[in-house]
Amino acid sequence: MPYIVGLNSGSSFDGFDAVLCKIDIADDGHPTRPQFVSALIEEWPVELQSLIMKAFENELSLFDMTRVNYAEAANSLLVRAGLGPEDIDVVGYDGQTVYQEPPERHLITEYNRTGSPSLVDRSDPDHALGGSGAPLMQYLDFVAFRNESPIVTLNIGGIANLQVANADRSRMMAFDTGPGNVMLDHVVKARIHLAYDKDEDILKRYSSSATEDLLAILTMFTATSIERALVNFIVPHTKIARVVASGGGTRNAALLKRISERLALREITVCTSDEYGLPAAYKEAIKFATLAFATKRGLANNIPAASGASSFAVLGKLTLAPCLAKNTA
């Protein structure tokens, strides 16, 4: 079973995850549920975080962007696992998202015109087919849960999103619900200069009552926005009894408790993806590993019903390492 590396740098702008997993092809021709092997988290230096934030104003240079050394983290992960680059089937990474918006629809014609394989530099294939290109979690959810569908997943990163996984991909859906960690992280970083999801004890010790009140309000706001999105857009079409949560927000006990309490009133339970062998903290990185595995094999890895694309496509561009170049003599 091939080893795959996935790298994820989310919308919290504080670091990235590297994950090592194993994936194969199942009897139905789709990838098997990824098997988690190992992972690590690399935090960005404070000065680099401030540079990344400059991207919002288009003030980030190419030199500054290259200071994020993802390859070094991937290699550290391989050393820990006793593996070398030759043992890895493919590495999946999507870059740092700063702004997400589909391009002009006229790009659809450029992608579809020949009907032959094309190299598209200007836009992601899902965008070119009229899709939103995000969120991307729905493909992993199809891979992981197609035999247990329908099932609803909740990913709580900087932004939260919901997915409906189904063996019938035409019945799937996925969309952002609003804030995940982003408002909570901002308040804590701005007021007491801490990362919220890892310093809860310190937060309780040093934050003021005003800060605690504000966090309580934002926690309830975030939980309510997730609940309303689920009730308004999923419940009318899909009968569900459980939501499978993942992402950094699952480490925020207060937020997860509020979400669980609100959904319990509707007889919906909340669990984490750990129960399915997918560590909640690393599911987004596993997502990119799964997408890369599919892309290398030419497997359709967008979900048109969820993104709005006009057809299936193979997402991403495959870049070969220089050491794999042939005819070099």
GROMACS .gro file of C-alpha atoms in nm:
model
  329
    1MET     CA    1   0.000   0.000   0.000
    2PRO     CA    2   0.161   0.331  -0.109
    3TYR     CA    3   0.276   0.594   0.139
    4ILE     CA    4   0.137   0.944   0.077
    5VAL     CA    5   0.235   1.275   0.240
    6GLY     CA    6  -0.018   1.553   0.284
    7LEU     CA    7   0.061   1.911   0.386
    8ASN     CA    8  -0.195   2.163   0.505
    9SER     CA    9  -0.168   2.532   0.583
   10GLY     CA   10  -0.512   2.651   0.687
   11SER     CA   11  -0.693   2.978   0.733
   12SER     CA   12  -0.563   3.038   1.087
   13PHE     CA   13  -0.225   3.151   0.946
   14ASP     CA   14  -0.023   3.013   1.237
   15GLY     CA   15   0.153   2.709   1.094
   16PHE     CA   16   0.100   2.393   0.895
   17ASP     CA   17   0.054   2.019   0.937
   18ALA     CA   18   0.240   1.733   0.769
   19VAL     CA   19   0.085   1.388   0.767
   20LEU     CA   20   0.199   1.048   0.647
   21CYS     CA   21  -0.068   0.796   0.552
   22LYS     CA   22  -0.125   0.490   0.336
   23ILE     CA   23  -0.388   0.466   0.062
   24ASP     CA   24  -0.474   0.198  -0.192
   25ILE     CA   25  -0.738   0.136  -0.456
   26ALA     CA   26  -1.051  -0.046  -0.337
   27ASP     CA   27  -1.249  -0.303  -0.534
   28ASP     CA   28  -1.489  -0.032  -0.655
   29GLY     CA   29  -1.203   0.159  -0.819
   30HIS     CA   30  -1.200   0.444  -0.566
   31PRO     CA   31  -0.929   0.505  -0.304
   32THR     CA   32  -0.953   0.323   0.026
   33ARG     CA   33  -1.004   0.517   0.347
   34PRO     CA   34  -0.657   0.660   0.432
   35GLN     CA   35  -0.466   0.484   0.706
   36PHE     CA   36  -0.296   0.734   0.936
   37VAL     CA   37   0.072   0.659   1.006
   38SER     CA   38   0.234   0.970   1.156
   39ALA     CA   39   0.215   1.349   1.162
   40LEU     CA   40   0.378   1.666   1.289
   41ILE     CA   41   0.282   2.030   1.331
   42GLU     CA   42   0.518   2.312   1.237
   43GLU     CA   43   0.444   2.655   1.381
   44TRP     CA   44   0.535   2.961   1.183
   45PRO     CA   45   0.764   3.214   1.350
   46VAL     CA   46   0.574   3.523   1.468
   47GLU     CA   47   0.752   3.741   1.212
   48LEU     CA   48   0.648   3.504   0.932
   49GLN     CA   49   0.285   3.511   1.045
   50SER     CA   50   0.285   3.889   1.008
   51LEU     CA   51   0.434   3.854   0.659
   52ILE     CA   52   0.166   3.608   0.554
   53MET     CA   53  -0.101   3.852   0.669
   54LYS     CA   54   0.045   4.107   0.426
   55ALA     CA   55  -0.085   3.889   0.146
   56PHE     CA   56  -0.429   4.038   0.211
   57GLU     CA   57  -0.291   4.368   0.083
   58ASN     CA   58  -0.084   4.208  -0.196
   59GLU     CA   59   0.233   4.312  -0.013
   60LEU     CA   60   0.389   3.965   0.019
   61SER     CA   61   0.690   3.903  -0.204
   62LEU     CA   62   0.786   3.573  -0.363
   63PHE     CA   63   1.099   3.568  -0.146
   64ASP     CA   64   0.892   3.598   0.169
   65MET     CA   65   0.660   3.319   0.058
   66THR     CA   66   0.952   3.080   0.010
   67ARG     CA   67   1.047   3.115   0.376
   68VAL     CA   68   0.775   2.861   0.460
   69ASN     CA   69   0.981   2.543   0.429
   70TYR     CA   70   0.726   2.269   0.370
   71ALA     CA   71   0.979   2.030   0.216
   72GLU     CA   72   1.187   2.032   0.534
   73ALA     CA   73   0.882   1.937   0.740
   74ALA     CA   74   0.794   1.657   0.498
   75ASN     CA   75   1.149   1.522   0.514
   76SER     CA   76   1.145   1.537   0.896
   77LEU     CA   77   0.828   1.331   0.891
   78LEU     CA   78   0.994   1.069   0.668
   79VAL     CA   79   1.299   1.047   0.895
   80ARG     CA   80   1.072   0.989   1.194
   81ALA     CA   81   0.900   0.705   1.005
   82GLY     CA   82   1.227   0.553   0.883
   83LEU     CA   83   1.141   0.624   0.519
   84GLY     CA   84   1.313   0.800   0.231
   85PRO     CA   85   1.180   1.006  -0.062
   86GLU     CA   86   1.187   0.695  -0.280
   87ASP     CA   87   0.928   0.535  -0.051
   88ILE     CA   88   0.671   0.810  -0.107
   89ASP     CA   89   0.418   0.779  -0.387
   90VAL     CA   90   0.323   1.147  -0.396
   91VAL     CA   91   0.310   1.460  -0.179
   92GLY     CA   92  -0.009   1.667  -0.176
   93TYR     CA   93  -0.021   2.037  -0.092
   94ASP     CA   94  -0.249   2.322  -0.201
   95GLY     CA   95  -0.055   2.629  -0.093
   96GLN     CA   96  -0.175   2.900   0.143
   97THR     CA   97  -0.529   3.019   0.078
   98VAL     CA   98  -0.572   3.390   0.138
   99TYR     CA   99  -0.873   3.467  -0.080
  100GLN     CA  100  -1.113   3.221  -0.241
  101GLU     CA  101  -1.329   3.331  -0.535
  102PRO     CA  102  -1.406   3.155  -0.866
  103PRO     CA  103  -1.258   3.332  -1.171
  104GLU     CA  104  -1.454   3.468  -1.464
  105ARG     CA  105  -1.672   3.205  -1.626
  106HIS     CA  106  -1.523   3.259  -1.973
  107LEU     CA  107  -1.237   3.032  -1.864
  108ILE     CA  108  -1.476   2.738  -1.901
  109THR     CA  109  -1.437   2.755  -2.278
  110GLU     CA  110  -1.058   2.736  -2.259
  111TYR     CA  111  -1.077   2.417  -2.055
  112ASN     CA  112  -1.346   2.239  -2.255
  113ARG     CA  113  -1.273   2.346  -2.610
  114THR     CA  114  -1.047   2.066  -2.736
  115GLY     CA  115  -1.195   1.777  -2.538
  116SER     CA  116  -0.836   1.655  -2.496
  117PRO     CA  117  -0.607   1.665  -2.192
  118SER     CA  118  -0.496   2.024  -2.143
  119LEU     CA  119  -0.245   2.206  -1.929
  120VAL     CA  120  -0.437   2.477  -1.744
  121ASP     CA  121  -0.214   2.732  -1.573
  122ARG     CA  122  -0.462   3.008  -1.504
  123SER     CA  123  -0.722   2.830  -1.296
  124ASP     CA  124  -0.803   2.519  -1.109
  125PRO     CA  125  -1.000   2.271  -1.324
  126ASP     CA  126  -1.303   2.291  -1.096
  127HIS     CA  127  -1.304   2.669  -1.133
  128ALA     CA  128  -1.272   2.635  -1.509
  129LEU     CA  129  -1.579   2.412  -1.512
  130GLY     CA  130  -1.784   2.671  -1.327
  131GLY     CA  131  -1.729   2.532  -0.978
  132SER     CA  132  -1.638   2.706  -0.656
  133GLY     CA  133  -1.321   2.500  -0.607
  134ALA     CA  134  -1.388   2.488  -0.233
  135PRO     CA  135  -1.428   2.352   0.021
  136LEU     CA  136  -1.221   2.050  -0.082
  137MET     CA  137  -1.302   1.822   0.210
  138GLN     CA  138  -1.591   1.656   0.025
  139TYR     CA  139  -1.367   1.427  -0.181
  140LEU     CA  140  -1.198   1.280   0.128
  141ASP     CA  141  -1.542   1.244   0.286
  142PHE     CA  142  -1.665   1.051  -0.018
  143VAL     CA  143  -1.358   0.828  -0.002
  144ALA     CA  144  -1.379   0.773   0.373
  145PHE     CA  145  -1.755   0.745   0.426
  146ARG     CA  146  -1.910   0.626   0.098
  147ASN     CA  147  -1.981   0.284   0.250
  148GLU     CA  148  -2.153   0.443   0.551
  149SER     CA  149  -2.343   0.719   0.374
  150PRO     CA  150  -2.521   0.944   0.406
  151ILE     CA  151  -2.310   1.104   0.675
  152VAL     CA  152  -2.250   1.470   0.763
  153THR     CA  153  -1.905   1.601   0.848
  154LEU     CA  154  -1.809   1.931   1.006
  155ASN     CA  155  -1.462   2.075   0.963
  156ILE     CA  156  -1.371   2.358   1.201
  157GLY     CA  157  -1.067   2.544   1.078
  158GLY     CA  158  -1.039   2.921   1.067
  159ILE     CA  159  -1.361   2.892   0.868
  160ALA     CA  160  -1.611   2.611   0.935
  161ASN     CA  161  -1.769   2.401   0.662
  162LEU     CA  162  -2.022   2.120   0.638
  163GLN     CA  163  -2.021   1.826   0.398
  164VAL     CA  164  -2.278   1.558   0.317
  165ALA     CA  165  -2.099   1.239   0.211
  166ASN     CA  166  -2.292   0.993  -0.002
  167ALA     CA  167  -2.206   0.689  -0.212
  168ASP     CA  168  -2.404   0.866  -0.485
  169ARG     CA  169  -2.186   1.169  -0.553
  170SER     CA  170  -2.474   1.349  -0.726
  171ARG     CA  171  -2.643   1.375  -0.384
  172MET     CA  172  -2.346   1.528  -0.203
  173MET     CA  173  -2.316   1.887  -0.090
  174ALA     CA  174  -2.055   2.106   0.082
  175PHE     CA  175  -2.041   2.469   0.186
  176ASP     CA  176  -1.882   2.711   0.432
  177THR     CA  177  -2.099   2.796   0.731
  178GLY     CA  178  -1.911   3.103   0.854
  179PRO     CA  179  -1.649   3.144   1.128
  180GLY     CA  180  -1.475   2.850   1.288
  181ASN     CA  181  -1.173   2.948   1.497
  182VAL     CA  182  -1.100   3.278   1.325
  183MET     CA  183  -1.282   3.521   1.559
  184LEU     CA  184  -1.181   3.336   1.876
  185ASP     CA  185  -0.817   3.321   1.769
  186HIS     CA  186  -0.816   3.689   1.680
  187VAL     CA  187  -0.950   3.801   2.017
  188VAL     CA  188  -0.704   3.593   2.216
  189LYS     CA  189  -0.405   3.692   2.003
  190ALA     CA  190  -0.501   4.059   2.012
  191ARG     CA  191  -0.576   4.080   2.384
  192ILE     CA  192  -0.339   3.838   2.555
  193HIS     CA  193  -0.107   3.728   2.273
  194LEU     CA  194  -0.181   3.355   2.298
  195ALA     CA  195  -0.290   3.086   2.057
  196TYR     CA  196  -0.638   2.991   2.179
  197ASP     CA  197  -0.650   2.624   2.086
  198LYS     CA  198  -0.340   2.525   2.281
  199ASP     CA  199  -0.332   2.761   2.580
  200GLU     CA  200  -0.673   2.719   2.745
  201ASP     CA  201  -0.526   2.684   3.096
  202ILE     CA  202  -0.315   2.995   3.057
  203LEU     CA  203  -0.614   3.173   2.906
  204LYS     CA  204  -0.827   3.103   3.214
  205ARG     CA  205  -0.548   3.226   3.439
  206TYR     CA  206  -0.463   3.551   3.265
  207SER     CA  207  -0.761   3.671   3.065
  208SER     CA  208  -0.994   3.938   3.203
  209SER     CA  209  -1.362   3.886   3.265
  210ALA     CA  210  -1.431   4.114   2.968
  211THR     CA  211  -1.223   3.890   2.742
  212GLU     CA  212  -1.389   3.578   2.881
  213ASP     CA  213  -1.733   3.729   2.817
  214LEU     CA  214  -1.641   3.823   2.462
  215LEU     CA  215  -1.508   3.473   2.394
  216ALA     CA  216  -1.827   3.321   2.537
  217ILE     CA  217  -2.035   3.535   2.302
  218LEU     CA  218  -1.822   3.451   1.998
  219THR     CA  219  -1.823   3.081   2.090
  220MET     CA  220  -2.203   3.079   2.102
  221PHE     CA  221  -2.221   3.281   1.779
  222THR     CA  222  -1.996   3.032   1.600
  223ALA     CA  223  -2.186   2.729   1.733
  224THR     CA  224  -2.519   2.887   1.638
  225SER     CA  225  -2.403   2.968   1.284
  226ILE     CA  226  -2.299   2.605   1.236
  227GLU     CA  227  -2.628   2.475   1.376
  228ARG     CA  228  -2.838   2.706   1.159
  229ALA     CA  229  -2.648   2.611   0.844
  230LEU     CA  230  -2.702   2.244   0.920
  231VAL     CA  231  -3.073   2.287   1.000
  232ASN     CA  232  -3.152   2.522   0.712
  233PHE     CA  233  -2.962   2.356   0.429
  234ILE     CA  234  -2.897   1.990   0.515
  235VAL     CA  235  -3.170   1.863   0.746
  236PRO     CA  236  -3.451   1.936   0.495
  237HIS     CA  237  -3.284   1.708   0.241
  238THR     CA  238  -3.093   1.447   0.443
  239LYS     CA  239  -3.194   1.249   0.749
  240ILE     CA  240  -2.901   1.255   0.990
  241ALA     CA  241  -2.836   1.142   1.345
  242ARG     CA  242  -2.463   1.214   1.375
  243VAL     CA  243  -2.213   1.481   1.275
  244VAL     CA  244  -1.845   1.386   1.246
  245ALA     CA  245  -1.625   1.681   1.344
  246SER     CA  246  -1.261   1.753   1.260
  247GLY     CA  247  -1.015   2.040   1.240
  248GLY     CA  248  -0.835   2.252   1.498
  249GLY     CA  249  -1.167   2.367   1.640
  250THR     CA  250  -1.228   2.023   1.788
  251ARG     CA  251  -0.949   2.103   2.039
  252ASN     CA  252  -1.156   2.395   2.165
  253ALA     CA  253  -1.358   2.213   2.430
  254ALA     CA  254  -1.594   2.506   2.489
  255LEU     CA  255  -1.682   2.540   2.120
  256LEU     CA  256  -1.733   2.167   2.068
  257LYS     CA  257  -1.951   2.154   2.380
  258ARG     CA  258  -2.173   2.438   2.256
  259ILE     CA  259  -2.213   2.275   1.916
  260SER     CA  260  -2.295   1.939   2.077
  261GLU     CA  261  -2.550   2.096   2.310
  262ARG     CA  262  -2.731   2.277   2.033
  263LEU     CA  263  -2.745   1.975   1.804
  264ALA     CA  264  -2.851   1.746   2.090
  265LEU     CA  265  -3.175   1.947   2.107
  266ARG     CA  266  -3.241   1.814   1.757
  267GLU     CA  267  -3.140   1.458   1.849
  268ILE     CA  268  -2.814   1.485   1.656
  269THR     CA  269  -2.495   1.366   1.823
  270VAL     CA  270  -2.144   1.495   1.757
  271CYS     CA  271  -1.829   1.283   1.747
  272THR     CA  272  -1.481   1.341   1.604
  273SER     CA  273  -1.328   1.177   1.301
  274ASP     CA  274  -1.082   0.999   1.533
  275GLU     CA  275  -1.355   0.737   1.578
  276TYR     CA  276  -1.310   0.653   1.209
  277GLY     CA  277  -0.931   0.636   1.215
  278LEU     CA  278  -0.885   0.990   1.083
  279PRO     CA  279  -0.726   1.210   1.353
  280ALA     CA  280  -0.937   1.525   1.374
  281ALA     CA  281  -0.632   1.751   1.404
  282TYR     CA  282  -0.484   1.618   1.079
  283LYS     CA  283  -0.788   1.551   0.861
  284GLU     CA  284  -0.722   1.853   0.640
  285ALA     CA  285  -0.368   1.734   0.567
  286ILE     CA  286  -0.505   1.383   0.499
  287LYS     CA  287  -0.745   1.551   0.256
  288PHE     CA  288  -0.456   1.681   0.046
  289ALA     CA  289  -0.282   1.344   0.057
  290THR     CA  290  -0.600   1.180  -0.075
  291LEU     CA  291  -0.646   1.439  -0.349
  292ALA     CA  292  -0.284   1.392  -0.459
  293PHE     CA  293  -0.319   1.013  -0.464
  294ALA     CA  294  -0.622   1.045  -0.692
  295THR     CA  295  -0.465   1.308  -0.919
  296LYS     CA  296  -0.156   1.098  -0.983
  297ARG     CA  297  -0.385   0.813  -1.099
  298GLY     CA  298  -0.613   1.030  -1.309
  299LEU     CA  299  -0.913   0.972  -1.079
  300ALA     CA  300  -1.188   1.233  -1.074
  301ASN     CA  301  -1.149   1.407  -0.739
  302ASN     CA  302  -1.388   1.698  -0.747
  303ILE     CA  303  -1.754   1.663  -0.650
  304PRO     CA  304  -1.962   1.857  -0.907
  305ALA     CA  305  -2.283   1.837  -0.703
  306ALA     CA  306  -2.103   2.008  -0.415
  307SER     CA  307  -1.890   2.262  -0.600
  308GLY     CA  308  -2.125   2.350  -0.886
  309ALA     CA  309  -1.883   2.234  -1.157
  310SER     CA  310  -2.040   2.116  -1.482
  311SER     CA  311  -1.854   1.785  -1.480
  312PHE     CA  312  -1.596   1.572  -1.301
  313ALA     CA  313  -1.230   1.668  -1.328
  314VAL     CA  314  -0.884   1.580  -1.201
  315LEU     CA  315  -0.769   1.856  -0.967
  316GLY     CA  316  -0.417   1.992  -0.935
  317LYS     CA  317  -0.094   1.982  -1.130
  318LEU     CA  318   0.159   1.700  -1.096
  319THR     CA  319   0.519   1.817  -1.065
  320LEU     CA  320   0.798   1.560  -1.081
  321ALA     CA  321   1.108   1.597  -0.864
  322PRO     CA  322   1.429   1.675  -1.058
  323CYS     CA  323   1.575   1.339  -0.956
  324LEU     CA  324   1.300   1.168  -1.155
  325ALA     CA  325   1.399   1.332  -1.483
  326LYS     CA  326   1.486   1.084  -1.761
  327ASN     CA  327   1.722   1.108  -2.061
  328THR     CA  328   1.966   1.319  -1.863
  329ALA     CA  329   2.281   1.155  -2.001
   0.00000   0.00000   0.00000
